Short mmCIF file of C-alpha atoms and ligand atoms in Angstrom, two decimals:
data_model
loop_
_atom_site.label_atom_id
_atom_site.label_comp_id
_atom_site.label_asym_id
_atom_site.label_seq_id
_atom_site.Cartn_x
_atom_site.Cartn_y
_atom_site.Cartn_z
CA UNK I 1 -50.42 -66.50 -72.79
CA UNK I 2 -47.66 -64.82 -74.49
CA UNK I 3 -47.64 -64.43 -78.08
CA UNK I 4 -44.63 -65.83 -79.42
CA UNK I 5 -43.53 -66.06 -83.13
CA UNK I 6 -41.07 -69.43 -84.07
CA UNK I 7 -38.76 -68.13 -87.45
CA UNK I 8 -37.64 -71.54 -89.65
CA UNK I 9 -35.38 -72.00 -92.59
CA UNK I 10 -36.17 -75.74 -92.95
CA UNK I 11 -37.68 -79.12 -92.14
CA UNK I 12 -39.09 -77.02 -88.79
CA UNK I 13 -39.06 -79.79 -86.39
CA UNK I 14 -38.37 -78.07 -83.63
CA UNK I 15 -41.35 -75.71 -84.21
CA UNK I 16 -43.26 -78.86 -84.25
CA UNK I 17 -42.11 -79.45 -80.87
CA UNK I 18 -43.08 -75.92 -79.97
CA UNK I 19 -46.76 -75.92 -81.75
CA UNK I 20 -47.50 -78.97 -79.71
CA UNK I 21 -46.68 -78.27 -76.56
CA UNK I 22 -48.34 -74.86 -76.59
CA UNK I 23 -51.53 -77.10 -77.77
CA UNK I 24 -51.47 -77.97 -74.00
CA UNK I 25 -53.85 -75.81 -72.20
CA UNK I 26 -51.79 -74.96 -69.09
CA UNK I 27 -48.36 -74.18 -71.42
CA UNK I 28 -47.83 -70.37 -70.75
CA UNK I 29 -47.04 -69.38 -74.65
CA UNK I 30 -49.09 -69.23 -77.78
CA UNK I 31 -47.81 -69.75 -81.25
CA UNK I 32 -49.19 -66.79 -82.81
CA UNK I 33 -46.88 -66.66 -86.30
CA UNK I 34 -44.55 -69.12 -87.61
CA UNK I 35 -42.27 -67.46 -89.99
CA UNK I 36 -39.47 -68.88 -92.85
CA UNK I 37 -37.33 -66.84 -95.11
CA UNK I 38 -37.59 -69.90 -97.58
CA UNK I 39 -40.45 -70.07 -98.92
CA UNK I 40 -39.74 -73.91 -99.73
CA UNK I 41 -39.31 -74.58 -95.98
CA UNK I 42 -40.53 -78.18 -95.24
CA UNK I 43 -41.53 -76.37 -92.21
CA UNK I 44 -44.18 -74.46 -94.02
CA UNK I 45 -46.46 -76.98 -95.68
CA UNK I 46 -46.73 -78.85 -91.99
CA UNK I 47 -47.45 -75.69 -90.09
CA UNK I 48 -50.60 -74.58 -93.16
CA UNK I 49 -52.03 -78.03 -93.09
CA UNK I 50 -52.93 -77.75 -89.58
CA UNK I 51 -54.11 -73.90 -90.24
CA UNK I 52 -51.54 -72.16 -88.34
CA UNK I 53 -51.10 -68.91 -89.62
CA UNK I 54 -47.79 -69.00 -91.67
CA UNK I 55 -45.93 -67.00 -93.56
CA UNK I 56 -42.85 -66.71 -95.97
CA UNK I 57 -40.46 -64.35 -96.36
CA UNK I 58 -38.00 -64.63 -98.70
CA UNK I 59 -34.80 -63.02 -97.82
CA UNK I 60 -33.61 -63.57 -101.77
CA UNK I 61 -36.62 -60.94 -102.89
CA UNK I 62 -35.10 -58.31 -100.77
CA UNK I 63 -32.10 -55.91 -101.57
CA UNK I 64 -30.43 -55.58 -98.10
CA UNK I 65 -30.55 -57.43 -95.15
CA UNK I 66 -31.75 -54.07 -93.35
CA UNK I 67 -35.13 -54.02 -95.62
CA UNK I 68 -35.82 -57.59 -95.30
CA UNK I 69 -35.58 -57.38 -91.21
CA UNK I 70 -37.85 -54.87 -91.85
CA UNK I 71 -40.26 -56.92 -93.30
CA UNK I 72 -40.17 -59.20 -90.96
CA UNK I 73 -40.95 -57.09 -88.02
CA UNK I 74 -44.06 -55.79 -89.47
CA UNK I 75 -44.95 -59.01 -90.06
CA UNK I 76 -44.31 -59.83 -86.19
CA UNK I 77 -45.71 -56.63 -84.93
CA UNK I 78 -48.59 -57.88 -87.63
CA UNK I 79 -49.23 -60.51 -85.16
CA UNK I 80 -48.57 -58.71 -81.86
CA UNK I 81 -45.74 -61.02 -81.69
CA UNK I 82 -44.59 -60.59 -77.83
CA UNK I 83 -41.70 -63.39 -78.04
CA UNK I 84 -39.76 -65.02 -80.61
CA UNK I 85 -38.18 -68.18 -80.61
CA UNK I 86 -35.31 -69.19 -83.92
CA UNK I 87 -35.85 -72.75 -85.16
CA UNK I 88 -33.40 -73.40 -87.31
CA UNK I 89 -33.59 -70.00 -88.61
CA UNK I 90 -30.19 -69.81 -90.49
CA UNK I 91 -30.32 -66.16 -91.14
CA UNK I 92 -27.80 -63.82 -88.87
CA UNK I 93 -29.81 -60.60 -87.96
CA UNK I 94 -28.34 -57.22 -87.56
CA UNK I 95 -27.37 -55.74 -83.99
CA UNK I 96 -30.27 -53.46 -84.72
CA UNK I 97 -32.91 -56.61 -85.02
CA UNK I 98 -31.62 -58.29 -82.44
CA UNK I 99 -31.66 -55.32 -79.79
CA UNK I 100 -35.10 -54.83 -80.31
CA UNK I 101 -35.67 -57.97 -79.50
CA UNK I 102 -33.33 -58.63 -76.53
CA UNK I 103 -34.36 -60.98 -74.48
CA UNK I 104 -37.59 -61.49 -76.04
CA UNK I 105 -35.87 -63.39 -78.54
CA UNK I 106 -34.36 -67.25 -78.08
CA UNK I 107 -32.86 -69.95 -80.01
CA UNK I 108 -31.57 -73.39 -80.05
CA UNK I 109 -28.10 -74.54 -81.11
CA UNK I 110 -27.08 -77.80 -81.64
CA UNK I 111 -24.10 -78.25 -79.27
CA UNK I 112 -23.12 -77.84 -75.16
CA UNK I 113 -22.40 -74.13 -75.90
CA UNK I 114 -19.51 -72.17 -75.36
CA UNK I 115 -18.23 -75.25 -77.50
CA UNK I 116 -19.17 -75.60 -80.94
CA UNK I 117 -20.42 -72.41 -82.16
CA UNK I 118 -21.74 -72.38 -85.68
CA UNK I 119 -22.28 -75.12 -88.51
CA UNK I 120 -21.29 -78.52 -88.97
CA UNK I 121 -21.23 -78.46 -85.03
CA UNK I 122 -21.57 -82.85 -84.89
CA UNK I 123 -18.45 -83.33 -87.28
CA UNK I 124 -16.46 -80.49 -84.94
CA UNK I 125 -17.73 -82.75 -82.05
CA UNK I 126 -17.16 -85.96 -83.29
CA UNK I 127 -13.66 -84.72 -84.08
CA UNK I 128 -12.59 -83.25 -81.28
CA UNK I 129 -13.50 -86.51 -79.40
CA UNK I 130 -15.96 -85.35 -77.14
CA UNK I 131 -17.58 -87.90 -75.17
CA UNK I 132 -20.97 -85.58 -74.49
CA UNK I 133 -23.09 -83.67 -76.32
CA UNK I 134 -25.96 -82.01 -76.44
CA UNK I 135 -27.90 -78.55 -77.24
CA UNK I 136 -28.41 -75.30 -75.76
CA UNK I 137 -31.43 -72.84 -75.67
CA UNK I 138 -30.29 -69.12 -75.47
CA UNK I 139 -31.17 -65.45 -75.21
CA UNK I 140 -30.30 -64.50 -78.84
CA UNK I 141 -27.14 -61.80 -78.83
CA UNK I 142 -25.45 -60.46 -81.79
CA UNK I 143 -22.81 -62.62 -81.58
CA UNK I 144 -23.58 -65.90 -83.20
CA UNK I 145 -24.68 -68.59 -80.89
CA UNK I 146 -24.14 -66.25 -77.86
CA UNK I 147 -26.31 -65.23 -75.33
CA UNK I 148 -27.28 -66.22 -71.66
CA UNK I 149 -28.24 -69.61 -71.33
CA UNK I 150 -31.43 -70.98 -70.24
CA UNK I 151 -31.30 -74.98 -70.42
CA UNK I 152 -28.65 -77.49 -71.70
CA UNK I 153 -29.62 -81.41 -72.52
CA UNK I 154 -26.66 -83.54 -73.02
CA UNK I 155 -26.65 -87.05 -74.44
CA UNK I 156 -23.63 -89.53 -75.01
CA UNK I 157 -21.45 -89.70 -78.08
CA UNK I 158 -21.20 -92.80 -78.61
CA UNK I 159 -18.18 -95.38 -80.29
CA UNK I 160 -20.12 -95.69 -83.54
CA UNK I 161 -21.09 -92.55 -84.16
CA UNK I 162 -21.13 -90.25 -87.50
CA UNK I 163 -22.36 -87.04 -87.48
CA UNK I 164 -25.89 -87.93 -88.76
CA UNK I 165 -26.26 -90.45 -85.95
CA UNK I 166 -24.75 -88.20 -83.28
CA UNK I 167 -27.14 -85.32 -84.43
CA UNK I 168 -30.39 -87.69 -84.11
CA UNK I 169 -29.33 -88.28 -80.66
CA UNK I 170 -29.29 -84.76 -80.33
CA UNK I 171 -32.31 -84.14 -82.14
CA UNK I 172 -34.48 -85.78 -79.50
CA UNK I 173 -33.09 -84.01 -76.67
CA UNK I 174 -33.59 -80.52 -78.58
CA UNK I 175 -37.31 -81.40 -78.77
CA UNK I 176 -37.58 -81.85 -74.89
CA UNK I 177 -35.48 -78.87 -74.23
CA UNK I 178 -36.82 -76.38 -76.88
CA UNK I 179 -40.74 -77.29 -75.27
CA UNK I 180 -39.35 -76.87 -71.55
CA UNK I 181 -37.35 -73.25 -72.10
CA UNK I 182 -39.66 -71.59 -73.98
CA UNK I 183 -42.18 -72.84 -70.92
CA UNK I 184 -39.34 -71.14 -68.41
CA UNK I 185 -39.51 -67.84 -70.75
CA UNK I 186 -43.00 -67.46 -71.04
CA UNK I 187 -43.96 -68.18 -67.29
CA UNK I 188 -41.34 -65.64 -66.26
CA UNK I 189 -39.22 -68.39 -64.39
CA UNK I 190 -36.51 -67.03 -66.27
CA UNK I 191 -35.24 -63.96 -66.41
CA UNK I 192 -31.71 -62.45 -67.65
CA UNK I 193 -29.98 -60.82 -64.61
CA UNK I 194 -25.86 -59.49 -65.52
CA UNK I 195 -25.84 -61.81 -68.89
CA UNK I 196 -26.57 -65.03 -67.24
CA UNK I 197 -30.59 -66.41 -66.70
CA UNK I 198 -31.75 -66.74 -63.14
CA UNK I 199 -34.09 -69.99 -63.04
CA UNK I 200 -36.49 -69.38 -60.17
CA UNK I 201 -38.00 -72.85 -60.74
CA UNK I 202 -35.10 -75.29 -61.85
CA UNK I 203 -31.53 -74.78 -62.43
CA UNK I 204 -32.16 -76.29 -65.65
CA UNK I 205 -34.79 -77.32 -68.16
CA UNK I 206 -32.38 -79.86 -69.77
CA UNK I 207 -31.84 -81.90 -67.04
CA UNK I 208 -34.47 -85.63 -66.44
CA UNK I 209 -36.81 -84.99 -63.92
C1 LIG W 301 -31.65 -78.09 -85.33
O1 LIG W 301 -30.75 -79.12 -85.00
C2 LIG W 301 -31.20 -76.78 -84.71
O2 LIG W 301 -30.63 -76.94 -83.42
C3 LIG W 301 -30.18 -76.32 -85.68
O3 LIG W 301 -30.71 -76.62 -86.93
C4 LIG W 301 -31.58 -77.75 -86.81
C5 LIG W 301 -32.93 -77.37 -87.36
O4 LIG W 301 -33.77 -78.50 -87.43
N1 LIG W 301 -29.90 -74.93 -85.54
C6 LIG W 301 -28.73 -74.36 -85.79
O5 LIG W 301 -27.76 -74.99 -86.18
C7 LIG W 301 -28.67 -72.87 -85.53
N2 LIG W 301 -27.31 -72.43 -85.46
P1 LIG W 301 -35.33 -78.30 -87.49
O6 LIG W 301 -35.62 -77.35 -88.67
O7 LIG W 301 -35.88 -79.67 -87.75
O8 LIG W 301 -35.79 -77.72 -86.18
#
């Protein structure tokens, strides 16, 4: 199984997704650290009462963003951390932290990207007028909320919509999609070939079966 490491900032509900689908004894990755650079992460206290090994790091107790990163990877190389998937981590890594990890490292975002990069990505949609949306899981790049793409779910917006409804729609898919790339990753199903993933199984994760 390949070791992989899920970094939070937050409620950490896509982790939970993660941690229990890797519970399954056929799913090809094992949840070896789950990290948060809040230490108040609602994440945390879920992951610790079920005796997964957590850990904190808070970004605030560390001068640069260079010496904190380093932290961090001794914590992952602490855990012989092979892969690691970004859960809401809401922490932009340097070029430096990010190229040691390339592609080893994904992450989910909360829109159909190329569209909707960054924050408050529901309100952008909702304004824009979209009629889909969805999420994407990535191969982390410097760039924020760039990378090549390994599965997209979309759902519908719908005429009543706010953003808070719109992202619980989303929210569900991003817990079937986060489960089924990571399982594309780890199985070696997908691989990065010229900046774009080459499914060998399915042309995407995202999709109903
Ligand atoms: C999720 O919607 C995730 O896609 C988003 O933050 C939320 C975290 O929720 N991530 C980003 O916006 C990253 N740019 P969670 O802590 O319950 O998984």
């Amino acid at each position: 199984k390949v070791r992989t490491a899920i970094l939070i900032s937050g409620r950490g509900s896509n982790m939970q997704s993660l941690v229990e689908a890797a519970q399954a004894d056929d799913y090809p990755a094992e949840i070896v650290l789950i990290a948060s650079n809040r230490p108040d992460a609602a994440g945390l206290d879920w992951a610790k009462a079920r005796g997964l090994p957590t850990l904190a790091i808070d970004h605030k107790k560390y001068k640069t963003r260079d010496v904190f990163e380093a932290a961090l990877q001794d914590a992952l190389a602490a855990a012989g951390t092979e892969l690691v998937a970004l859960a809401g981590f809401m922490r932009l890594m340097t070029s430096d932290f990010v190229e040691h990890w390339r592609d080893r490292m994904i992450n989910i975002h909360p829109s159909l990207l190329p569209s909707f990069k960054g924050l408050h990505t529901h309100e952008r949609a909702l304004a824009a007028g979209v009629k889909i949306a969805g999420c994407t899981v990535h191969f982390v790049r410097t760039e924020m909320d760039e990378g090549p793409i390994i599965g997209q779910a979309a759902v519908p917006v719908l005429s009543g919509d706010d953003p808070a409804t719109l992202a619980a729609r989303v929210l569900a898919a991003e817990h079937r999609l986060y489960p089924a790339s990571l399982k594309l990753v780890a199985s070696g199903l997908a691989r990065v070939e010229g900046e774009k993933v080459i499914t060998l199984h399915e042309s995407n994760p995202g999709l109903p079966i």
